[in-house]
PDB file of C-alpha atoms and ligand atoms in Angstrom:
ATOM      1  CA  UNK C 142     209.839  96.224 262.172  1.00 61.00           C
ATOM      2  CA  UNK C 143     207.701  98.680 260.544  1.00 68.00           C
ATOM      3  CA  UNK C 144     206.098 101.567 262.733  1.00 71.00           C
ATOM      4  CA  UNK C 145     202.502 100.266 262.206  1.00 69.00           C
ATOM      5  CA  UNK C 146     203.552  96.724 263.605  1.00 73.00           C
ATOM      6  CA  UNK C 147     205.475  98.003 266.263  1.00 71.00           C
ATOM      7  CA  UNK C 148     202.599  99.992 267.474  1.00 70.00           C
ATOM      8  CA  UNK C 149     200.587  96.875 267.322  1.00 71.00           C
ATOM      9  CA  UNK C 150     202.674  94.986 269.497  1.00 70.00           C
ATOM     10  CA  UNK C 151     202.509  97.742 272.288  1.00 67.00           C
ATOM     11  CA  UNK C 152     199.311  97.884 272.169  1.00 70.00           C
ATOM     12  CA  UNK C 153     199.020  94.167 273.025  1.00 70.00           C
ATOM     13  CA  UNK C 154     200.954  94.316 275.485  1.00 69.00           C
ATOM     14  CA  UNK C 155     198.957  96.812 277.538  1.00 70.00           C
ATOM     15  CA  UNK C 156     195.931  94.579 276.476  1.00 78.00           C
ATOM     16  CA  UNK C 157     196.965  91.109 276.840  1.00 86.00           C
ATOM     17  CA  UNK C 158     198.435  89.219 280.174  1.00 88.00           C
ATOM     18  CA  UNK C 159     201.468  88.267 280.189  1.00 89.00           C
ATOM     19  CA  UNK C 160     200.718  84.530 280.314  1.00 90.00           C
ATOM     20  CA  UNK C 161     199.522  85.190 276.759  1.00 93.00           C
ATOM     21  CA  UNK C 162     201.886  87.923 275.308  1.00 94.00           C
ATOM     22  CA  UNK C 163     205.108  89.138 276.252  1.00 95.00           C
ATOM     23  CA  UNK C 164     206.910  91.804 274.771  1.00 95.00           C
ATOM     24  CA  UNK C 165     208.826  93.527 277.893  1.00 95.00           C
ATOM     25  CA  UNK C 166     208.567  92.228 281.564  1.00 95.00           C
ATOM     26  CA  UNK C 167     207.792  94.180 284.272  1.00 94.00           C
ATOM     27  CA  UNK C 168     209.815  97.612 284.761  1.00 94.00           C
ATOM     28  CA  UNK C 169     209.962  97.630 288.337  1.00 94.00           C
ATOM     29  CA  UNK C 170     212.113  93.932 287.491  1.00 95.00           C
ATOM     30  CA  UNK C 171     215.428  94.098 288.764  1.00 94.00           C
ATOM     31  CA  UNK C 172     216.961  92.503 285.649  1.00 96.00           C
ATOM     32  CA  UNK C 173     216.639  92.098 282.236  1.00 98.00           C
ATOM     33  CA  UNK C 174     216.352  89.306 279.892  1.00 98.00           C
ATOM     34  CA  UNK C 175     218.891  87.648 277.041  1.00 98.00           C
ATOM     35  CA  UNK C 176     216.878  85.832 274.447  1.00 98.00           C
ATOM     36  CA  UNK C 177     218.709  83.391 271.643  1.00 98.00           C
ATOM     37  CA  UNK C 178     216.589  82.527 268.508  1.00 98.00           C
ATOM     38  CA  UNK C 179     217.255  79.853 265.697  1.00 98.00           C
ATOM     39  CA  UNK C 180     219.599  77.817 267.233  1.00 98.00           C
ATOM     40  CA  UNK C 181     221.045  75.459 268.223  1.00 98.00           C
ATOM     41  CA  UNK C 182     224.306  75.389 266.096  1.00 98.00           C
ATOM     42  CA  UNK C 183     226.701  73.179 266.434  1.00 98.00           C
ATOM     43  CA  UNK C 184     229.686  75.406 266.835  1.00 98.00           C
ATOM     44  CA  UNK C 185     228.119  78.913 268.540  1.00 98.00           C
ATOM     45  CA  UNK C 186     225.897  77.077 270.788  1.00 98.00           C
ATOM     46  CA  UNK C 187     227.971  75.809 272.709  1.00 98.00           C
ATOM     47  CA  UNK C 188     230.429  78.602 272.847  1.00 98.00           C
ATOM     48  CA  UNK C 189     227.641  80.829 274.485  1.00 98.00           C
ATOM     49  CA  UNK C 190     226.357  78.683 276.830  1.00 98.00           C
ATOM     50  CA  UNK C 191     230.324  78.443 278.330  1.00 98.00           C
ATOM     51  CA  UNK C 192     230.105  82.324 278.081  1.00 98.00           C
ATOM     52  CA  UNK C 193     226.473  82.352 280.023  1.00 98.00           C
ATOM     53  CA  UNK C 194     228.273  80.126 282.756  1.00 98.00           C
ATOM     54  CA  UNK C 195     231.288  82.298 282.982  1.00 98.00           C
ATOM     55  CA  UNK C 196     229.267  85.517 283.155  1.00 97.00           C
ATOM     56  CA  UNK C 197     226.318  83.837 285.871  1.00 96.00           C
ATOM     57  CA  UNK C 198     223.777  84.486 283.788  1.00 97.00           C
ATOM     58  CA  UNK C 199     220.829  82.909 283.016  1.00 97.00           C
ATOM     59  CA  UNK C 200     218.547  82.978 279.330  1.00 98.00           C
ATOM     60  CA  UNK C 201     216.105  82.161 277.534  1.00 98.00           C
ATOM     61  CA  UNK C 202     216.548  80.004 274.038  1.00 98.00           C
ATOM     62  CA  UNK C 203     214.173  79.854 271.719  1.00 98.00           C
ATOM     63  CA  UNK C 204     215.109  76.711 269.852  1.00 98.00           C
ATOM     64  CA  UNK C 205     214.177  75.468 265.932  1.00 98.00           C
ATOM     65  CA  UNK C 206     212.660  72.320 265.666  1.00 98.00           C
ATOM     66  CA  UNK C 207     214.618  70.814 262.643  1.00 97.00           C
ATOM     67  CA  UNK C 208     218.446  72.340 264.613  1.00 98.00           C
ATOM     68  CA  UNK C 209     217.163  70.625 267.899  1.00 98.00           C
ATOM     69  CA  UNK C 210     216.889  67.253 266.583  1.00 98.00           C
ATOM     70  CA  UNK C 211     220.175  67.714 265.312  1.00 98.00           C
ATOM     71  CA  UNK C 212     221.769  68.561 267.764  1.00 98.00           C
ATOM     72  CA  UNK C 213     219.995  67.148 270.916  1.00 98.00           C
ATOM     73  CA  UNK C 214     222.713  67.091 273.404  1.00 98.00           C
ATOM     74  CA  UNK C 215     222.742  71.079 273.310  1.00 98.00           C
ATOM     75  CA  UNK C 216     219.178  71.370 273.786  1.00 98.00           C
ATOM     76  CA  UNK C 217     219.673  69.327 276.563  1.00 98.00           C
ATOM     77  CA  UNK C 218     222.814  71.090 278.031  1.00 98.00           C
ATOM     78  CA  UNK C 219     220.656  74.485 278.030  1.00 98.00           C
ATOM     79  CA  UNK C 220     217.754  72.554 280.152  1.00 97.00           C
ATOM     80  CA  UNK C 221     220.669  71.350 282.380  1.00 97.00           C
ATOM     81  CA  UNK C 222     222.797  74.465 282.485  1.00 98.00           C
ATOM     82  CA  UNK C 223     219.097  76.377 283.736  1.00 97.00           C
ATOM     83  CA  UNK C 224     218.320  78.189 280.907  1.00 98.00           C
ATOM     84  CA  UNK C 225     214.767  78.636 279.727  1.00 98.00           C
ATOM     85  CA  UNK C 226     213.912  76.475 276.264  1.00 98.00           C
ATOM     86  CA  UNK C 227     211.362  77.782 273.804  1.00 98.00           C
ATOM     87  CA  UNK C 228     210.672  77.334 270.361  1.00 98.00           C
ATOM     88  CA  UNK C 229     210.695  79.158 267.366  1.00 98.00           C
ATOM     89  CA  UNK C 230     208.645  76.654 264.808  1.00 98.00           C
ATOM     90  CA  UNK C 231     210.180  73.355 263.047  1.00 98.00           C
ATOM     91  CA  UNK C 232     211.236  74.323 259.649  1.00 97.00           C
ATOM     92  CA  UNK C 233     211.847  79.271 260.590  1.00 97.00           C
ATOM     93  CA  UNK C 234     208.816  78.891 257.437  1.00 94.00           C
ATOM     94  CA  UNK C 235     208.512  82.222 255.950  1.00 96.00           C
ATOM     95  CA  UNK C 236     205.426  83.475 257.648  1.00 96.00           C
ATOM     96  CA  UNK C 237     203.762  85.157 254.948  1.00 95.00           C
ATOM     97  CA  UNK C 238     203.766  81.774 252.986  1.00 96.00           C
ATOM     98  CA  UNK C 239     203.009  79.662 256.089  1.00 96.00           C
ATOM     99  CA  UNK C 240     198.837  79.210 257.197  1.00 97.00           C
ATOM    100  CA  UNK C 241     197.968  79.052 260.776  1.00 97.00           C
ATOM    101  CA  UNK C 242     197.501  75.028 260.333  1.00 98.00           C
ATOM    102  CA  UNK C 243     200.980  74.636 259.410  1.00 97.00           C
ATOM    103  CA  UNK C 244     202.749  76.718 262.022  1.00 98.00           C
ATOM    104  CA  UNK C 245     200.574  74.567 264.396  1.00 98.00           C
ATOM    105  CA  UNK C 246     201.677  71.553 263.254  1.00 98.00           C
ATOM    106  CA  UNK C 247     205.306  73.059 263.482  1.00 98.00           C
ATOM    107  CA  UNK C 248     204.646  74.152 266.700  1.00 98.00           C
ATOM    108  CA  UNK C 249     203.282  70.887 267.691  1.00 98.00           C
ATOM    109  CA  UNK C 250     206.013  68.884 266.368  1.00 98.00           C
ATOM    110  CA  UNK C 251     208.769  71.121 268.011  1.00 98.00           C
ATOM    111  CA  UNK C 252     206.901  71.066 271.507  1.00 98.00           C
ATOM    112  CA  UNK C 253     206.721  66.793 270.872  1.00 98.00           C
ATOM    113  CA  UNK C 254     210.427  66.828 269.919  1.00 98.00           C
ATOM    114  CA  UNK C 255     211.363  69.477 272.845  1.00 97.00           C
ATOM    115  CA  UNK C 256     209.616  67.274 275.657  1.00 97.00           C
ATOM    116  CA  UNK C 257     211.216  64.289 274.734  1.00 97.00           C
ATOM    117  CA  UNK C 258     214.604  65.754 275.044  1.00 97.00           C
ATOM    118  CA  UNK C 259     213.797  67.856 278.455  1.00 97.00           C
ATOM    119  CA  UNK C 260     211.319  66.251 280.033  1.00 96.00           C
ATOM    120  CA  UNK C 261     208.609  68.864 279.477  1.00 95.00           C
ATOM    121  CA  UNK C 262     206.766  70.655 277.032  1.00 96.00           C
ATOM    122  CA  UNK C 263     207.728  74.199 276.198  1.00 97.00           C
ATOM    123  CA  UNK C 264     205.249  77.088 276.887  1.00 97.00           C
ATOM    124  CA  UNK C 265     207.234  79.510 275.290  1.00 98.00           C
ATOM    125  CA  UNK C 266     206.645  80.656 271.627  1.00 98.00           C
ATOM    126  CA  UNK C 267     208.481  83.118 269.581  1.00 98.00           C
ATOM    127  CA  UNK C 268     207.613  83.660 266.016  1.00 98.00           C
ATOM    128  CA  UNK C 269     209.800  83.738 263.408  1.00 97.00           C
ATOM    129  CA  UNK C 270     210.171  87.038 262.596  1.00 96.00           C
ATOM    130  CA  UNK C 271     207.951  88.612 264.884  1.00 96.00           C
ATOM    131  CA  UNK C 272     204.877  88.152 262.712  1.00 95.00           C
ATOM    132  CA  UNK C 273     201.634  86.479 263.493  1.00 96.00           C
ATOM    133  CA  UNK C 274     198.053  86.469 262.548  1.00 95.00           C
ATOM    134  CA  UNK C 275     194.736  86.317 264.702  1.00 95.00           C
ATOM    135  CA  UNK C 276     194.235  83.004 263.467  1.00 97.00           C
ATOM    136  CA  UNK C 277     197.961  81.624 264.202  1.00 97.00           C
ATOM    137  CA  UNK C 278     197.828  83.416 268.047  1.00 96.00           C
ATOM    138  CA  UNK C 279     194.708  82.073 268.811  1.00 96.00           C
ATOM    139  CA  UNK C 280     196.322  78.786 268.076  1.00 97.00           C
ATOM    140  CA  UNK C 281     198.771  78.951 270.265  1.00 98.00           C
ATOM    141  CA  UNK C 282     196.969  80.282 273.071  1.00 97.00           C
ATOM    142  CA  UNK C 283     195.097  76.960 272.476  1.00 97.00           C
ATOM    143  CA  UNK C 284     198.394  75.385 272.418  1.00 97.00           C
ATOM    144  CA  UNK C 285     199.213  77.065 275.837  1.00 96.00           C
ATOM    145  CA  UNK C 286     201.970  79.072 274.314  1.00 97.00           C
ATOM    146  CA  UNK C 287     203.364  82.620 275.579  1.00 97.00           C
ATOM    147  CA  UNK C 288     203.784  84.568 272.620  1.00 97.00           C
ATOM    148  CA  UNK C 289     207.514  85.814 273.447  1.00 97.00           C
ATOM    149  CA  UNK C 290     208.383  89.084 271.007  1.00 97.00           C
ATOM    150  CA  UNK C 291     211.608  91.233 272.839  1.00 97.00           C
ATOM    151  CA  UNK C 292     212.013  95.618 273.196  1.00 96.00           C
ATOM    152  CA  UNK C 293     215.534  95.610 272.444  1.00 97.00           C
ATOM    153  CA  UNK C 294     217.380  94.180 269.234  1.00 96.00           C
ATOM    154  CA  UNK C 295     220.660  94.845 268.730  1.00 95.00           C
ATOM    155  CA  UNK C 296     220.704  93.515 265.221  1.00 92.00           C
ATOM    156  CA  UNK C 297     223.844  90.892 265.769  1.00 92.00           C
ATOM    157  CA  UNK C 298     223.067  89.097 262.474  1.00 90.00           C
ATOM    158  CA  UNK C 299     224.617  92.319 261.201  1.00 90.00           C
ATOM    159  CA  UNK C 300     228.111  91.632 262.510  1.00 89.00           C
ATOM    160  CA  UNK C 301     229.752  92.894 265.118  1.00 88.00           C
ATOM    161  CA  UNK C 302     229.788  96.387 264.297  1.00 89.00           C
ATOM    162  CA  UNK C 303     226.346  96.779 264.433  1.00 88.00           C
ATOM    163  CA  UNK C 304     226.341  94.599 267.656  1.00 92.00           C
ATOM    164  CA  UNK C 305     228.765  97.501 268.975  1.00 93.00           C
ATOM    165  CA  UNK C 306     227.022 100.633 267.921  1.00 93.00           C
ATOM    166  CA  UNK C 307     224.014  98.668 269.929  1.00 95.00           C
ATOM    167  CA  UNK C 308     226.135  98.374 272.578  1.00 96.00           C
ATOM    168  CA  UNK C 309     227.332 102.097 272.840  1.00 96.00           C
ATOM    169  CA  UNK C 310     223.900 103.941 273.140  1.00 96.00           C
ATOM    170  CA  UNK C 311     222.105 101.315 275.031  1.00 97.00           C
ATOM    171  CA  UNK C 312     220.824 101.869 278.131  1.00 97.00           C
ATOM    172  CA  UNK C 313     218.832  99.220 279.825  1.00 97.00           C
ATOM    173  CA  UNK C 314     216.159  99.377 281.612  1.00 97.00           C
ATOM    174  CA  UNK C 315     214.023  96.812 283.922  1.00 97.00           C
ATOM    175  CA  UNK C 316     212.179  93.882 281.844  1.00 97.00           C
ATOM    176  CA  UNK C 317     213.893  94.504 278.848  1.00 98.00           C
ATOM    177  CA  UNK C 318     214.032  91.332 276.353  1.00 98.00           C
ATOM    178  CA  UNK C 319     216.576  91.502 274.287  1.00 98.00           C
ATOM    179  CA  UNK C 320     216.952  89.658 271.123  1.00 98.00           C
ATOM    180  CA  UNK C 321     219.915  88.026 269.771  1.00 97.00           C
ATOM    181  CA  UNK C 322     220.562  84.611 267.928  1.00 97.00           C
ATOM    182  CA  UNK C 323     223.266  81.823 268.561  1.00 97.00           C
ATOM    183  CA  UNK C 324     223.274  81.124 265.082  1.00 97.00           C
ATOM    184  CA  UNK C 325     225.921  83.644 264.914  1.00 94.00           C
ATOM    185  CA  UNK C 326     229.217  84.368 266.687  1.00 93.00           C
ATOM    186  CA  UNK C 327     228.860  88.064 267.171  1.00 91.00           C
ATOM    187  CA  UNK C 328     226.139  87.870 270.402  1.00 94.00           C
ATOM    188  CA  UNK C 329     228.790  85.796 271.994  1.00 96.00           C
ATOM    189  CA  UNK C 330     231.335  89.005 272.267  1.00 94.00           C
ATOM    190  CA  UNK C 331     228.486  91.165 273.398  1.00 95.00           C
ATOM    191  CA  UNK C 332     227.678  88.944 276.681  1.00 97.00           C
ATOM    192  CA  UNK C 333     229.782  90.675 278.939  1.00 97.00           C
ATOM    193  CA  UNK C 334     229.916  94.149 278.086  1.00 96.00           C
ATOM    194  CA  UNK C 335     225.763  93.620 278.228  1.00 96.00           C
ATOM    195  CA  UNK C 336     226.530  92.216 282.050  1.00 96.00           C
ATOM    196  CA  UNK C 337     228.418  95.565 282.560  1.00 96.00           C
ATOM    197  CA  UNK C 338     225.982  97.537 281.084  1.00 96.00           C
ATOM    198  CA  UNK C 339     222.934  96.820 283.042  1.00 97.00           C
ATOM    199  CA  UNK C 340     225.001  95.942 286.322  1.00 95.00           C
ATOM    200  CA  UNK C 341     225.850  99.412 286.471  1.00 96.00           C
ATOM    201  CA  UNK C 342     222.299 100.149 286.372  1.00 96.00           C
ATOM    202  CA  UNK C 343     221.642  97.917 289.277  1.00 95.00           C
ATOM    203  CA  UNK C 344     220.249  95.662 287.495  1.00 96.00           C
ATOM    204  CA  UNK C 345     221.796  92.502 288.564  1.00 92.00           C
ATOM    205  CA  UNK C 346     219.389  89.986 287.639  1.00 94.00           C
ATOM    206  CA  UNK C 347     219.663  87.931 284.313  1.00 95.00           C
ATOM    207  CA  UNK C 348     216.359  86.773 284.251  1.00 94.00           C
ATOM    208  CA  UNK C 349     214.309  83.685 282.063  1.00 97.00           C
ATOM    209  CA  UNK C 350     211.406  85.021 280.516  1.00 96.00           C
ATOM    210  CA  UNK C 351     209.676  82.400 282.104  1.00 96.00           C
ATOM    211  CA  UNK C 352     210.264  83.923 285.434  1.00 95.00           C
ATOM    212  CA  UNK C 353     207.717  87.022 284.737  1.00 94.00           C
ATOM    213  CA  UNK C 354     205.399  85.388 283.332  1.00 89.00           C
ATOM    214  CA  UNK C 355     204.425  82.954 286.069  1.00 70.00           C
ATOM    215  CA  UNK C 356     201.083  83.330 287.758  1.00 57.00           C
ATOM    216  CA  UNK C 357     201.348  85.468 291.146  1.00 46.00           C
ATOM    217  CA  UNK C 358     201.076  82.606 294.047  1.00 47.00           C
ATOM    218  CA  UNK C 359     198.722  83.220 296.125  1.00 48.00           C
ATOM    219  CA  UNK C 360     198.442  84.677 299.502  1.00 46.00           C
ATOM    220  CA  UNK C 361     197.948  82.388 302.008  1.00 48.00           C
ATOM    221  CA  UNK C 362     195.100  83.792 304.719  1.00 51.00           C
ATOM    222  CA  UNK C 363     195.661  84.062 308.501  1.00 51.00           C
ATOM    223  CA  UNK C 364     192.829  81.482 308.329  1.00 51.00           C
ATOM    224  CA  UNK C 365     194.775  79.250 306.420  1.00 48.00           C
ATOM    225  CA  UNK C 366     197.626  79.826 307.678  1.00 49.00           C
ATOM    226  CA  UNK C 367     196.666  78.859 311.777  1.00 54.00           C
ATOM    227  CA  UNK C 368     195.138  75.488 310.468  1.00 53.00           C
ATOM    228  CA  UNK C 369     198.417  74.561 308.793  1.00 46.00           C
ATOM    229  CA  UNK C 370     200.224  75.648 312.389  1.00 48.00           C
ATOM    230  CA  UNK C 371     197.940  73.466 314.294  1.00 49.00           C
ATOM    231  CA  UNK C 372     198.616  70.763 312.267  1.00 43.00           C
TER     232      UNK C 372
HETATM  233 ZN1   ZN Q 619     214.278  83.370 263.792  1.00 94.72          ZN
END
């Protein structure tokens, strides 16, 4: 990601809510997040979600529309399993050649496809690549997507050296998102070193990305609170 964009994101994400944008959760979070784009594929799919299982820890997946119908029963299995499911547009369109109205359509068609398959719609968005236009976020806000973009990317679709050299200076921190894709094998290896990592950081939490963005619940009053006691 150029310097310009990346600047652009952070400055969203001081802007924005997180309801509507989401590059980091909160620091003070005890945990961090594991995010999975493009999939699911038929043969790395599934070996990662018997991976998350073995290491207890929960993610987010942020699924392509045309590789979920295929393969519905591992959409379902990641609903099941308690993993987060997203989407990441039908067809991963290039977005420079893709308009607004046909990544909404996309997005459309993925959320139809998704709630058939897990019983409810999906109100998290990534975009393929990262990129996005005024017109295109507006739409999804309309759609009652999260924007989901990630802090950390270890670059695993360049093998598992890269994954490693990643690995070796990375230090995480609280609400980090971290982007990886199940459309390779090499995130698979990196599952539980990334467990060690942040556990000896103390943080011990694997979280969804849906669980920050959640609206706060609110208080209940003393008020409230005496009428429910008398009842
Ligand atoms: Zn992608």
């Amino acid at each position: 990601m150029n310097p310009l964009r990346q600047a652009i994101k952070f400055t969203m994400t001081g802007l924005l809510p997180r309801q509507k944008w989401l590059v980091n959760g909160p620091r003070s979070a005890n945990g961090i997040a594991l995010t999975f784009d493009d999939g699911p594929h038929p043969e790395f799919t599934p070996r990662l979600l018997d991976e998350l299982q073995r290491q207890g820890v929960a993610a987010t997946f942020f699924v392509v529309g045309d590789a979920a119908a295929r393969y519905p029963e591992l959409v379902r299995r990641m609903a099941v399993e308690g993993h987060a499911v997203g989407t990441h547009s039908y067809t991963h369109s290039e977005p420079r050649q893709t308009c607004a109205k046909q990544l909404l359509n996309e997005v459309r068609r993925s959320l139809d496809l998704c709630g058939n398959l897990i019983g409810y719609e999906p109100t998290l968005f990534r975009p393929p690549k990262g990129q996005l236009t005024l017109a295109k976020t507006l739409g999804l806000w309309k759609l009652k997507q999260t924007v989901v973009l990630w802090n950390q990317d270890p670059r695993d679709y360049q093998g598992l050296s890269g994954i490693q050299s990643w690995l070796n200076q990375y230090q995480p921190r609280g609400g980090d998102i971290v982007l990886m894709h199940d459309i390779h094998p090499h995130c698979i290896a990196a599952i539980a070193p990334l467990v060690r990592l942040a556990e000896a950081r103390q943080l011990t939490e694997f979280v969804r990305v849906d669980q920050w963005i959640q609206k706060p619940k609110r208080e209940v009053s003393d008020l409230e609170l005496q009428s429910i006691q008398k009842t």
